[in-house]
Amino acid sequence: SQQGEEDPQALSIQEGENATMNCSYKTSINNLQWYRQNSGRGLVHLILIRSNEREKHSGRLRVTLDTSKKSSSLLITASRAADTASYFCATGDRGSTLGRLYFGRGTQLTVWP
Amino acid sequence: DAGITQSPRHKVTETGTPVTLRCHQTENHRYMYWYRQDPGHGLRLIHYSYGVKDTDKGEVSDGYSVSRSKTEDFLLTLESATSSQTSVYFCAIRRQGIENTEAFFGQGTRLTVV
């Protein structure tokens, strides 16, 4: 399986603190994506980082990618209670047109007011 | 929700009965996926489609079949439902691109097999 694996499985922090989640994957990729899932809802795309990028920002989100270690991290700065959700990384097959997309088990983030 | 609809949203069925879940999109995207989500397992790919009548197995395809006779519909069938198939099922769609593009998800179908 090319499934990404997020770490930690659960993270609990106070509002205003930063939250860092990590993702490891197994094979070559052309990009890596992060998604968010609020309880009971479908996943929503957050950010995509290409294999030739090392860092990317979007608002309070910062994503890094280290292809040599096959790992990525998602940093949420100045967390808010509304950031409470599960976060998943997703990878696909490099060079394939079949379009498979694999997700990890996710990190459950809880932000306390 | 990005032109993707799952039906039904909730279903309770008995062991041994056939069940079909439907995913409908209005985006004309090439790729469609069925995932199941269970506590501790994240999202696991069941089957996916890369075009009309073009489908393939994912990580956990045993006990499931799919069909895609037109671009907008992707059906997931449990031929004979078992309790282990109690789960939340998500459909996703994705347009074709030079590289992997973002996926859009339906709201999920909660299936209970009793």
Coordinates of C-alpha atoms in Angstrom, one line a residue:
Chain A
S1 CA 0.0 0.0 0.0
Q2 CA 1.2 3.6 -0.7
Q3 CA -0.9 4.8 2.2
G4 CA 0.5 7.8 4.1
E5 CA 0.8 7.5 7.8
E6 CA 0.1 10.5 10.1
D7 CA 1.7 11.1 13.4
P8 CA 0.6 11.6 16.1
Q9 CA -2.7 9.9 16.0
A10 CA -4.1 12.5 18.4
L11 CA -3.0 15.9 19.5
S12 CA -4.5 18.1 22.2
I13 CA -3.5 21.8 22.6
Q14 CA -4.7 25.1 23.9
E15 CA -6.0 27.9 21.7
G16 CA -3.1 30.1 20.5
E17 CA -0.6 27.3 20.4
N18 CA 0.9 25.8 17.3
A19 CA -0.1 22.3 16.1
T20 CA 2.3 20.1 14.1
M21 CA 1.3 16.9 12.3
N22 CA 3.6 14.6 10.4
C23 CA 3.0 12.3 7.4
S24 CA 5.2 9.6 6.1
Y25 CA 4.7 7.8 2.8
K26 CA 6.2 4.9 1.0
T27 CA 6.9 5.6 -2.7
S28 CA 7.7 8.3 -5.2
I29 CA 5.1 11.0 -5.5
N30 CA 4.4 14.0 -7.7
N31 CA 2.6 15.9 -4.9
L32 CA 1.3 15.4 -1.4
Q33 CA -2.0 16.8 -0.2
W34 CA -3.5 17.6 3.2
Y35 CA -7.2 17.4 4.0
R36 CA -9.3 18.3 6.9
Q37 CA -12.4 16.4 8.2
N38 CA -14.8 17.8 10.7
S39 CA -16.7 15.3 12.7
G40 CA -19.2 13.4 10.5
R41 CA -18.4 15.3 7.3
G42 CA -16.5 14.6 4.1
L43 CA -12.9 15.6 3.7
V44 CA -12.0 19.1 2.5
H45 CA -8.8 19.9 0.7
L46 CA -6.4 22.2 2.5
I47 CA -3.2 22.5 0.6
L48 CA -1.1 20.7 -2.0
I49 CA 2.7 20.7 -2.2
R50 CA 4.6 19.5 -5.2
S51 CA 7.5 17.1 -5.1
N52 CA 9.9 19.9 -6.2
E53 CA 8.7 22.2 -3.4
R54 CA 10.1 22.2 0.1
E55 CA 7.7 24.5 1.8
K56 CA 4.3 26.1 1.2
H57 CA 2.1 28.5 3.1
S58 CA -1.6 29.2 3.0
G59 CA -2.9 31.5 5.7
R60 CA -2.1 29.9 9.1
L61 CA -1.0 26.7 7.4
R62 CA 2.6 25.8 6.6
V63 CA 3.5 22.6 4.9
T64 CA 6.9 21.1 4.4
L65 CA 8.0 18.2 2.2
D66 CA 11.2 16.2 2.4
T67 CA 11.2 13.7 -0.4
S68 CA 14.5 12.2 0.7
K69 CA 12.8 11.1 3.9
K70 CA 9.5 10.6 2.3
S71 CA 7.8 12.8 4.9
S72 CA 5.7 15.9 5.2
S73 CA 4.6 18.1 8.1
L74 CA 1.6 20.4 8.5
L75 CA 1.9 23.3 10.9
I76 CA -1.2 25.2 12.0
T77 CA -0.1 28.4 13.8
A78 CA -2.1 30.2 16.4
S79 CA -4.7 27.4 16.7
R80 CA -8.3 28.1 17.3
A81 CA -11.1 26.0 18.7
A82 CA -12.5 25.9 15.2
D83 CA -9.4 24.0 14.0
T84 CA -10.6 21.0 16.0
A85 CA -10.9 18.3 13.3
S86 CA -9.1 15.3 11.8
Y87 CA -6.3 15.9 9.4
F88 CA -5.2 13.6 6.7
C89 CA -2.4 13.5 4.1
A90 CA -2.9 11.9 0.7
T91 CA -0.6 10.7 -2.0
G92 CA -1.0 9.2 -5.4
D93 CA 1.1 7.2 -7.9
R94 CA 3.8 9.2 -9.6
G95 CA 3.6 8.9 -13.3
S96 CA 0.4 7.0 -13.4
T97 CA -2.9 8.0 -15.1
L98 CA -4.9 5.6 -13.1
G99 CA -5.5 8.2 -10.5
R100 CA -5.3 6.2 -7.3
L101 CA -5.3 8.4 -4.2
Y102 CA -4.4 7.0 -0.8
F103 CA -5.1 8.5 2.6
G104 CA -3.5 7.8 6.0
R105 CA -5.2 7.1 9.3
G106 CA -5.3 10.8 10.2
T107 CA -4.4 13.0 13.2
Q108 CA -7.2 14.0 15.5
L109 CA -6.6 17.6 16.6
T110 CA -8.4 19.0 19.6
V111 CA -8.0 22.7 20.4
W112 CA -9.2 23.7 23.8
P113 CA -10.5 27.3 24.4
Chain B
D1 CA -20.4 20.4 -2.0
A2 CA -18.6 20.6 -5.3
G3 CA -21.4 18.9 -7.3
I4 CA -21.1 15.4 -5.7
T5 CA -24.0 13.6 -4.1
Q6 CA -24.2 10.3 -2.3
S7 CA -27.3 8.4 -1.7
P8 CA -28.7 7.1 0.6
R9 CA -27.1 9.1 3.5
H10 CA -28.1 6.4 6.0
K11 CA -29.1 2.8 5.6
V12 CA -29.7 -0.1 7.9
T13 CA -29.7 -3.5 6.2
E14 CA -29.7 -7.1 7.3
T15 CA -26.8 -9.5 6.9
G16 CA -26.9 -11.3 3.6
T17 CA -28.9 -8.7 1.7
P18 CA -27.5 -6.8 -1.3
V19 CA -26.9 -3.1 -1.0
T20 CA -26.1 -0.5 -3.6
L21 CA -24.7 3.0 -2.8
R22 CA -24.8 5.7 -5.4
C23 CA -22.4 8.5 -6.1
H24 CA -23.5 11.2 -8.5
Q25 CA -21.4 14.0 -9.8
T26 CA -22.2 17.0 -12.0
E27 CA -18.5 18.1 -12.5
N28 CA -17.7 15.7 -15.4
H29 CA -14.5 14.7 -13.5
R30 CA -12.6 11.6 -14.8
Y31 CA -11.8 10.0 -11.5
M32 CA -14.2 8.6 -8.9
Y33 CA -13.5 6.8 -5.7
W34 CA -15.2 4.8 -3.0
Y35 CA -13.6 4.8 0.5
R36 CA -14.7 3.4 3.8
Q37 CA -13.8 5.0 7.0
D38 CA -13.6 3.1 10.3
P39 CA -12.2 4.1 13.6
G40 CA -8.4 3.5 13.8
H41 CA -8.1 2.8 10.0
G42 CA -8.6 6.2 8.4
L43 CA -9.8 6.1 4.9
R44 CA -9.3 3.0 2.9
L45 CA -9.7 2.8 -0.8
I46 CA -12.3 0.2 -1.9
H47 CA -12.5 0.7 -5.6
Y48 CA -11.8 3.5 -8.0
S49 CA -12.7 4.5 -11.6
Y50 CA -10.5 6.2 -14.1
G51 CA -13.2 6.5 -16.8
V52 CA -16.5 5.1 -18.0
K53 CA -16.4 1.3 -17.6
D54 CA -12.8 1.6 -16.3
T55 CA -12.6 0.5 -12.7
D56 CA -10.0 -1.1 -10.5
K57 CA -9.6 -2.5 -7.0
G58 CA -8.3 -0.6 -4.1
E59 CA -6.9 -1.8 -0.7
V60 CA -10.1 -3.4 0.6
S61 CA -12.1 -4.6 -2.3
D62 CA -13.2 -8.0 -1.1
G63 CA -17.0 -8.2 -0.9
Y64 CA -17.5 -5.1 -3.0
S65 CA -18.2 -4.5 -6.7
V66 CA -18.6 -1.3 -8.6
S67 CA -19.9 -0.1 -11.9
R68 CA -19.6 3.1 -13.9
S69 CA -21.8 3.1 -17.0
K70 CA -21.7 6.9 -17.4
T71 CA -19.4 9.6 -16.3
E72 CA -21.6 11.0 -13.6
D73 CA -22.5 7.9 -11.7
F74 CA -20.4 5.4 -9.7
L75 CA -22.2 2.7 -7.9
L76 CA -20.8 0.6 -5.1
T77 CA -22.5 -2.8 -4.5
L78 CA -22.3 -5.1 -1.5
E79 CA -23.4 -8.3 -3.0
S80 CA -24.2 -9.9 0.4
A81 CA -23.8 -7.5 3.3
T82 CA -21.9 -8.6 6.4
S83 CA -21.5 -7.0 9.7
S84 CA -17.9 -6.2 9.0
Q85 CA -19.1 -3.9 6.2
T86 CA -20.8 -1.6 8.7
S87 CA -19.0 1.6 8.1
V88 CA -19.1 5.2 6.8
Y89 CA -18.7 5.2 3.0
F90 CA -17.3 8.2 1.2
C91 CA -17.3 8.9 -2.5
A92 CA -14.8 11.3 -4.0
I93 CA -14.2 12.8 -7.4
R94 CA -11.1 14.3 -9.0
R95 CA -10.4 15.9 -12.3
Q96 CA -7.6 14.7 -14.5
G97 CA -4.5 16.8 -14.5
I98 CA -0.8 16.6 -15.3
E99 CA -0.3 15.7 -11.7
N100 CA -2.5 14.7 -8.9
T101 CA -5.3 17.2 -8.4
E102 CA -7.4 17.8 -5.3
A103 CA -10.3 15.5 -4.5
F104 CA -13.8 16.6 -3.6
F105 CA -15.8 14.4 -1.2
G106 CA -19.4 13.6 -0.8
Q107 CA -21.0 13.8 2.6
G108 CA -20.8 10.1 3.3
T109 CA -23.2 7.2 3.7
R110 CA -23.5 5.6 7.1
L111 CA -24.3 1.9 6.5
T112 CA -25.2 -0.4 9.4
V113 CA -25.5 -4.1 8.7
V114 CA -27.4 -6.0 11.5

